[in-house]
Amino acid sequence: MFAVHRGWMFITAGLIGLFGLVYAGRRYFPFLASDVVTTYVFGLLGLLVILFLANYASRKYIFLWFGGLLRRWLLAHIYLALVAAFLILLHARFSFQGGWSALTAGLLGAVLLVGFIGLWIYTAIPRVLADFESILLPEEILTTIEGIQGELQGLVDGRGEAFTRLAQHEAEVRQELELPTWRLLLMKSQRSRYAGARLAELEALMEAVPDRDRELVAQVAGLILKKRKLEAQLLEQRRWAVIRRGWLVSHATLSAGFLAATAIHILSVLYY
């Protein structure tokens, strides 16, 4: 994981160091001797980087036309945001005077914070889903679950009340998969849904059935375990999809607010 980011960390640190040295020694550069010119130069550089970052949503088209891995575009988006923030600090000379400047800077800070939360989300999703053996999509998982439920029902039909009760219980569990969005967002991880504690009813059934039905119980237990693994995976996929969608909405909203505040700031400076 670190190896992927190491090069970008060095590039980012190098750019920040370079701009910092230029800013510290600006008196030695004739075209930066004026504080006003320095402010405009770093502000323009920051604006150009921000405009590039704002077009990240078009990365798929850029990828198709110019090539390059999408992962690299994502890493560039992440680390160039830090460079842009530093350029804005230099533009403001490390002092955001005035309510509007402070608001714009606050929005930029919020965008960066939410962006790093998004980085954690996008690295957490593969790690969480790697716990499951299946690589099926949600629609495929639902179809597989329904097939297992039908197979289970066929096994227990006419096998006694205990088996019938168990099949009915598994059919009712299917309703848990249709959770509203807010419950998906707040629920705990489902990775332990198929743990041994969840199969207590199977253990009780094993004790209640005659020896001749032990093989059937083993088949039923295997199907239920497979079904619950898929149910857990489906809920986990939906849960992270809701988290990811919520993050995208918040990040896009804050970014739009920051861009609007930046545009107003630029227009007010040029006008006044």
mmCIF file of C-alpha atoms in Angstrom:
data_model
loop_
_atom_site.group_PDB
_atom_site.id
_atom_site.type_symbol
_atom_site.label_atom_id
_atom_site.label_comp_id
_atom_site.label_asym_id
_atom_site.label_seq_id
_atom_site.Cartn_x
_atom_site.Cartn_y
_atom_site.Cartn_z
ATOM 1 C CA MET A 1 0.000 0.000 0.000
ATOM 2 C CA PHE A 2 2.746 2.444 0.980
ATOM 3 C CA ALA A 3 4.721 1.627 -2.178
ATOM 4 C CA VAL A 4 1.805 2.884 -4.301
ATOM 5 C CA HIS A 5 1.755 6.232 -2.505
ATOM 6 C CA ARG A 6 5.485 6.641 -1.864
ATOM 7 C CA GLY A 7 6.326 8.196 -5.235
ATOM 8 C CA TRP A 8 3.396 10.608 -5.023
ATOM 9 C CA MET A 9 4.392 11.572 -1.479
ATOM 10 C CA PHE A 10 7.888 12.459 -2.677
ATOM 11 C CA ILE A 11 6.540 14.416 -5.659
ATOM 12 C CA THR A 12 4.089 16.302 -3.441
ATOM 13 C CA ALA A 13 6.737 17.048 -0.826
ATOM 14 C CA GLY A 14 9.096 18.208 -3.585
ATOM 15 C CA LEU A 15 6.525 20.549 -5.134
ATOM 16 C CA ILE A 16 5.536 21.985 -1.750
ATOM 17 C CA GLY A 17 9.221 22.454 -0.873
ATOM 18 C CA LEU A 18 9.937 24.108 -4.220
ATOM 19 C CA PHE A 19 7.029 26.542 -3.963
ATOM 20 C CA GLY A 20 7.934 27.224 -0.341
ATOM 21 C CA LEU A 21 11.518 28.095 -1.279
ATOM 22 C CA VAL A 22 10.350 30.337 -4.114
ATOM 23 C CA TYR A 23 7.991 32.108 -1.743
ATOM 24 C CA ALA A 24 10.652 32.484 0.969
ATOM 25 C CA GLY A 25 13.179 33.857 -1.536
ATOM 26 C CA ARG A 26 10.745 35.864 -3.630
ATOM 27 C CA ARG A 27 12.768 39.027 -3.068
ATOM 28 C CA TYR A 28 15.507 37.499 -5.183
ATOM 29 C CA PHE A 29 13.173 37.107 -8.173
ATOM 30 C CA PRO A 30 12.489 40.435 -9.928
ATOM 31 C CA PHE A 31 9.035 39.428 -11.143
ATOM 32 C CA LEU A 32 8.036 38.431 -7.575
ATOM 33 C CA ALA A 33 9.457 41.483 -5.828
ATOM 34 C CA SER A 34 6.006 43.011 -5.426
ATOM 35 C CA ASP A 35 3.720 41.435 -2.796
ATOM 36 C CA VAL A 36 0.752 42.064 -5.072
ATOM 37 C CA VAL A 37 2.360 40.188 -7.964
ATOM 38 C CA THR A 38 3.381 37.346 -5.633
ATOM 39 C CA THR A 39 -0.177 37.081 -4.389
ATOM 40 C CA TYR A 40 -1.577 36.920 -7.910
ATOM 41 C CA VAL A 41 1.038 34.424 -9.155
ATOM 42 C CA PHE A 42 0.469 31.905 -6.391
ATOM 43 C CA GLY A 43 -3.258 32.488 -6.540
ATOM 44 C CA LEU A 44 -3.283 31.798 -10.284
ATOM 45 C CA LEU A 45 -1.196 28.642 -9.852
ATOM 46 C CA GLY A 46 -3.534 27.434 -7.128
ATOM 47 C CA LEU A 47 -6.567 28.209 -9.277
ATOM 48 C CA LEU A 48 -5.161 26.240 -12.228
ATOM 49 C CA VAL A 49 -4.521 23.194 -10.044
ATOM 50 C CA ILE A 50 -8.004 23.495 -8.521
ATOM 51 C CA LEU A 51 -9.616 23.660 -11.975
ATOM 52 C CA PHE A 52 -7.724 20.522 -12.958
ATOM 53 C CA LEU A 53 -8.920 18.785 -9.789
ATOM 54 C CA ALA A 54 -12.486 19.914 -10.420
ATOM 55 C CA ASN A 55 -12.424 18.078 -13.760
ATOM 56 C CA TYR A 56 -11.544 14.750 -12.158
ATOM 57 C CA ALA A 57 -15.055 13.486 -12.925
ATOM 58 C CA SER A 58 -14.131 13.515 -16.620
ATOM 59 C CA ARG A 59 -11.203 11.144 -15.982
ATOM 60 C CA LYS A 60 -12.881 8.329 -17.928
ATOM 61 C CA TYR A 61 -12.918 10.423 -21.080
ATOM 62 C CA ILE A 62 -9.369 11.610 -20.445
ATOM 63 C CA PHE A 63 -8.372 7.990 -19.899
ATOM 64 C CA LEU A 64 -9.905 6.945 -23.206
ATOM 65 C CA TRP A 65 -8.281 9.744 -25.169
ATOM 66 C CA PHE A 66 -4.868 10.072 -23.537
ATOM 67 C CA GLY A 67 -4.300 6.767 -21.790
ATOM 68 C CA GLY A 68 -2.977 6.161 -18.320
ATOM 69 C CA LEU A 69 -4.305 4.143 -15.425
ATOM 70 C CA LEU A 70 -7.348 5.543 -13.633
ATOM 71 C CA ARG A 71 -5.600 4.777 -10.356
ATOM 72 C CA ARG A 72 -2.891 7.257 -11.281
ATOM 73 C CA TRP A 73 -5.483 9.925 -12.009
ATOM 74 C CA LEU A 74 -6.970 9.261 -8.578
ATOM 75 C CA LEU A 75 -3.582 9.534 -6.867
ATOM 76 C CA ALA A 76 -2.858 12.737 -8.794
ATOM 77 C CA HIS A 77 -6.230 14.085 -7.657
ATOM 78 C CA ILE A 78 -5.428 13.313 -4.012
ATOM 79 C CA TYR A 79 -1.902 14.674 -3.833
ATOM 80 C CA LEU A 80 -2.344 17.670 -6.108
ATOM 81 C CA ALA A 81 -5.133 18.775 -3.762
ATOM 82 C CA LEU A 82 -2.460 19.147 -1.063
ATOM 83 C CA VAL A 83 -0.298 21.177 -3.438
ATOM 84 C CA ALA A 84 -3.296 23.374 -4.304
ATOM 85 C CA ALA A 85 -4.020 23.957 -0.614
ATOM 86 C CA PHE A 86 -0.400 25.005 -0.016
ATOM 87 C CA LEU A 87 -0.499 27.376 -2.995
ATOM 88 C CA ILE A 88 -3.652 28.957 -1.563
ATOM 89 C CA LEU A 89 -1.840 29.413 1.753
ATOM 90 C CA LEU A 90 0.997 31.178 -0.069
ATOM 91 C CA HIS A 91 -1.535 33.250 -2.008
ATOM 92 C CA ALA A 92 -3.105 34.370 1.280
ATOM 93 C CA ARG A 93 0.325 34.831 2.886
ATOM 94 C CA PHE A 94 -0.801 32.464 5.646
ATOM 95 C CA SER A 95 -3.478 34.899 6.800
ATOM 96 C CA PHE A 96 -7.114 34.735 5.739
ATOM 97 C CA GLN A 97 -8.388 38.205 6.507
ATOM 98 C CA GLY A 98 -12.035 38.937 6.004
ATOM 99 C CA GLY A 99 -15.069 36.753 6.499
ATOM 100 C CA TRP A 100 -15.358 35.608 2.890
ATOM 101 C CA SER A 101 -11.718 34.550 2.645
ATOM 102 C CA ALA A 102 -12.052 32.640 5.902
ATOM 103 C CA LEU A 103 -15.213 30.952 4.629
ATOM 104 C CA THR A 104 -13.494 29.960 1.365
ATOM 105 C CA ALA A 105 -10.499 28.615 3.273
ATOM 106 C CA GLY A 106 -12.831 26.706 5.602
ATOM 107 C CA LEU A 107 -14.597 25.122 2.630
ATOM 108 C CA LEU A 108 -11.243 24.122 1.173
ATOM 109 C CA GLY A 109 -10.285 22.509 4.480
ATOM 110 C CA ALA A 110 -13.613 20.657 4.574
ATOM 111 C CA VAL A 111 -13.120 19.415 0.990
ATOM 112 C CA LEU A 112 -9.662 18.094 1.889
ATOM 113 C CA LEU A 113 -10.911 16.416 5.067
ATOM 114 C CA VAL A 114 -13.828 14.727 3.299
ATOM 115 C CA GLY A 115 -11.458 13.767 0.482
ATOM 116 C CA PHE A 116 -9.207 11.878 2.889
ATOM 117 C CA ILE A 117 -12.261 10.182 4.391
ATOM 118 C CA GLY A 118 -13.088 9.082 0.840
ATOM 119 C CA LEU A 119 -9.569 7.688 0.449
ATOM 120 C CA TRP A 120 -10.128 5.585 3.572
ATOM 121 C CA ILE A 121 -13.511 4.404 2.236
ATOM 122 C CA TYR A 122 -12.086 3.354 -1.119
ATOM 123 C CA THR A 123 -9.269 1.418 0.567
ATOM 124 C CA ALA A 124 -11.613 -0.157 3.123
ATOM 125 C CA ILE A 125 -14.108 -1.554 0.585
ATOM 126 C CA PRO A 126 -11.755 -4.075 -1.096
ATOM 127 C CA ARG A 127 -10.377 -5.118 2.294
ATOM 128 C CA VAL A 128 -13.869 -5.784 3.691
ATOM 129 C CA LEU A 129 -15.190 -7.629 0.641
ATOM 130 C CA ALA A 130 -12.030 -9.747 0.463
ATOM 131 C CA ASP A 131 -13.373 -11.655 3.498
ATOM 132 C CA PHE A 132 -15.972 -13.253 1.239
ATOM 133 C CA GLU A 133 -15.214 -16.059 -1.181
ATOM 134 C CA SER A 134 -17.797 -14.998 -3.758
ATOM 135 C CA ILE A 135 -17.140 -12.246 -6.316
ATOM 136 C CA LEU A 136 -20.757 -12.052 -7.465
ATOM 137 C CA LEU A 137 -22.582 -8.786 -8.103
ATOM 138 C CA PRO A 138 -25.607 -7.921 -5.892
ATOM 139 C CA GLU A 139 -28.147 -9.031 -8.515
ATOM 140 C CA GLU A 140 -26.309 -12.330 -8.979
ATOM 141 C CA ILE A 141 -26.139 -12.854 -5.227
ATOM 142 C CA LEU A 142 -29.897 -12.384 -4.915
ATOM 143 C CA THR A 143 -30.541 -14.931 -7.656
ATOM 144 C CA THR A 144 -28.176 -17.418 -6.002
ATOM 145 C CA ILE A 145 -29.840 -16.928 -2.607
ATOM 146 C CA GLU A 146 -33.261 -17.594 -4.105
ATOM 147 C CA GLY A 147 -31.921 -20.749 -5.759
ATOM 148 C CA ILE A 148 -30.463 -21.989 -2.470
ATOM 149 C CA GLN A 149 -33.754 -21.270 -0.694
ATOM 150 C CA GLY A 150 -35.600 -23.335 -3.304
ATOM 151 C CA GLU A 151 -33.105 -26.188 -2.930
ATOM 152 C CA LEU A 152 -33.458 -26.001 0.843
ATOM 153 C CA GLN A 153 -37.242 -26.106 0.622
ATOM 154 C CA GLY A 154 -37.057 -29.175 -1.605
ATOM 155 C CA LEU A 155 -34.817 -30.965 0.897
ATOM 156 C CA VAL A 156 -37.039 -30.401 3.939
ATOM 157 C CA ASP A 157 -40.476 -30.902 2.389
ATOM 158 C CA GLY A 158 -42.224 -33.719 4.257
ATOM 159 C CA ARG A 159 -39.282 -34.206 6.660
ATOM 160 C CA GLY A 160 -41.048 -33.130 9.834
ATOM 161 C CA GLU A 161 -42.024 -29.997 11.713
ATOM 162 C CA ALA A 162 -38.507 -29.065 12.839
ATOM 163 C CA PHE A 163 -37.195 -28.994 9.273
ATOM 164 C CA THR A 164 -40.261 -27.095 8.037
ATOM 165 C CA ARG A 165 -39.823 -24.498 10.783
ATOM 166 C CA LEU A 166 -36.189 -24.056 9.861
ATOM 167 C CA ALA A 167 -36.989 -23.543 6.172
ATOM 168 C CA GLN A 168 -39.673 -20.998 7.046
ATOM 169 C CA HIS A 169 -37.206 -19.140 9.245
ATOM 170 C CA GLU A 170 -34.680 -18.961 6.410
ATOM 171 C CA ALA A 171 -37.385 -17.678 4.054
ATOM 172 C CA GLU A 172 -38.229 -14.908 6.539
ATOM 173 C CA VAL A 173 -34.565 -13.916 6.808
ATOM 174 C CA ARG A 174 -34.812 -12.926 3.132
ATOM 175 C CA GLN A 175 -36.855 -9.891 4.235
ATOM 176 C CA GLU A 176 -33.867 -8.573 6.172
ATOM 177 C CA LEU A 177 -32.105 -7.974 2.871
ATOM 178 C CA GLU A 178 -34.565 -5.218 1.942
ATOM 179 C CA LEU A 179 -33.384 -2.700 4.526
ATOM 180 C CA PRO A 180 -34.035 1.044 4.048
ATOM 181 C CA THR A 181 -31.073 3.247 3.258
ATOM 182 C CA TRP A 182 -30.764 4.761 6.738
ATOM 183 C CA ARG A 183 -30.595 1.318 8.359
ATOM 184 C CA LEU A 184 -27.964 0.176 5.893
ATOM 185 C CA LEU A 185 -25.923 3.248 6.772
ATOM 186 C CA LEU A 186 -26.159 2.712 10.534
ATOM 187 C CA MET A 187 -25.957 -1.055 10.774
ATOM 188 C CA LYS A 188 -22.850 -2.859 11.937
ATOM 189 C CA SER A 189 -20.634 -4.950 9.720
ATOM 190 C CA GLN A 190 -22.294 -8.152 8.534
ATOM 191 C CA ARG A 191 -19.100 -10.148 8.194
ATOM 192 C CA SER A 192 -19.954 -12.227 11.296
ATOM 193 C CA ARG A 193 -23.514 -12.917 10.163
ATOM 194 C CA TYR A 194 -22.693 -16.553 9.367
ATOM 195 C CA ALA A 195 -20.536 -17.178 12.452
ATOM 196 C CA GLY A 196 -21.106 -20.282 14.620
ATOM 197 C CA ALA A 197 -23.277 -18.391 17.092
ATOM 198 C CA ARG A 198 -25.728 -17.673 14.307
ATOM 199 C CA LEU A 199 -26.206 -21.386 13.668
ATOM 200 C CA ALA A 200 -27.409 -22.285 17.169
ATOM 201 C CA GLU A 201 -30.773 -23.390 15.790
ATOM 202 C CA LEU A 202 -28.982 -25.913 13.590
ATOM 203 C CA GLU A 203 -27.194 -27.364 16.587
ATOM 204 C CA ALA A 204 -30.508 -27.656 18.406
ATOM 205 C CA LEU A 205 -32.011 -29.360 15.378
ATOM 206 C CA MET A 206 -29.110 -31.808 15.210
ATOM 207 C CA GLU A 207 -29.863 -32.897 18.766
ATOM 208 C CA ALA A 208 -33.587 -33.270 18.096
ATOM 209 C CA VAL A 209 -33.529 -35.394 14.962
ATOM 210 C CA PRO A 210 -33.073 -39.159 14.798
ATOM 211 C CA ASP A 211 -29.776 -40.615 13.691
ATOM 212 C CA ARG A 212 -31.186 -41.484 10.291
ATOM 213 C CA ASP A 213 -31.645 -37.754 9.514
ATOM 214 C CA ARG A 214 -28.125 -36.702 10.441
ATOM 215 C CA GLU A 215 -26.982 -36.661 6.832
ATOM 216 C CA LEU A 216 -29.949 -34.503 5.888
ATOM 217 C CA VAL A 217 -29.130 -32.066 8.697
ATOM 218 C CA ALA A 218 -25.563 -31.798 7.403
ATOM 219 C CA GLN A 219 -26.890 -30.965 3.915
ATOM 220 C CA VAL A 220 -29.328 -28.415 5.326
ATOM 221 C CA ALA A 221 -26.605 -26.836 7.474
ATOM 222 C CA GLY A 222 -24.287 -26.567 4.470
ATOM 223 C CA LEU A 223 -26.939 -24.827 2.396
ATOM 224 C CA ILE A 224 -27.851 -22.435 5.189
ATOM 225 C CA LEU A 225 -24.219 -21.574 5.841
ATOM 226 C CA LYS A 226 -23.669 -20.867 2.137
ATOM 227 C CA LYS A 227 -26.871 -18.822 2.009
ATOM 228 C CA ARG A 228 -25.953 -16.718 5.025
ATOM 229 C CA LYS A 229 -22.500 -16.018 3.686
ATOM 230 C CA LEU A 230 -24.100 -14.640 0.539
ATOM 231 C CA GLU A 231 -26.648 -12.658 2.586
ATOM 232 C CA ALA A 232 -23.834 -11.153 4.638
ATOM 233 C CA GLN A 233 -21.916 -10.267 1.479
ATOM 234 C CA LEU A 234 -24.983 -8.685 -0.105
ATOM 235 C CA LEU A 235 -25.712 -6.548 2.952
ATOM 236 C CA GLU A 236 -22.057 -5.558 3.222
ATOM 237 C CA GLN A 237 -21.979 -4.548 -0.442
ATOM 238 C CA ARG A 238 -25.148 -2.502 -0.058
ATOM 239 C CA ARG A 239 -23.903 -0.933 3.161
ATOM 240 C CA TRP A 240 -20.671 0.249 1.572
ATOM 241 C CA ALA A 241 -22.529 1.397 -1.537
ATOM 242 C CA VAL A 242 -24.650 3.670 0.672
ATOM 243 C CA ILE A 243 -21.549 4.935 2.508
ATOM 244 C CA ARG A 244 -19.785 5.592 -0.795
ATOM 245 C CA ARG A 245 -22.827 7.379 -2.254
ATOM 246 C CA GLY A 246 -23.184 9.542 0.863
ATOM 247 C CA TRP A 247 -19.516 10.452 0.681
ATOM 248 C CA LEU A 248 -19.759 11.336 -3.021
ATOM 249 C CA VAL A 249 -22.725 13.636 -2.379
ATOM 250 C CA SER A 250 -20.992 15.412 0.514
ATOM 251 C CA HIS A 251 -17.668 15.738 -1.349
ATOM 252 C CA ALA A 252 -19.333 17.040 -4.507
ATOM 253 C CA THR A 253 -21.492 19.489 -2.531
ATOM 254 C CA LEU A 254 -18.559 20.888 -0.573
ATOM 255 C CA SER A 255 -16.448 21.095 -3.744
ATOM 256 C CA ALA A 256 -19.207 22.990 -5.552
ATOM 257 C CA GLY A 257 -19.543 25.350 -2.582
ATOM 258 C CA PHE A 258 -15.792 25.939 -2.521
ATOM 259 C CA LEU A 259 -15.669 26.631 -6.284
ATOM 260 C CA ALA A 260 -18.585 29.051 -6.002
ATOM 261 C CA ALA A 261 -16.943 30.835 -3.063
ATOM 262 C CA THR A 262 -13.658 30.987 -5.008
ATOM 263 C CA ALA A 263 -15.395 32.492 -8.050
ATOM 264 C CA ILE A 264 -17.079 35.128 -5.876
ATOM 265 C CA HIS A 265 -13.756 35.880 -4.179
ATOM 266 C CA ILE A 266 -12.010 36.369 -7.542
ATOM 267 C CA LEU A 267 -14.799 38.546 -8.944
ATOM 268 C CA SER A 268 -14.888 40.697 -5.824
ATOM 269 C CA VAL A 269 -11.114 41.217 -5.954
ATOM 270 C CA LEU A 270 -11.179 42.131 -9.634
ATOM 271 C CA TYR A 271 -14.206 44.382 -9.211
ATOM 272 C CA TYR A 272 -12.987 46.258 -6.145
#
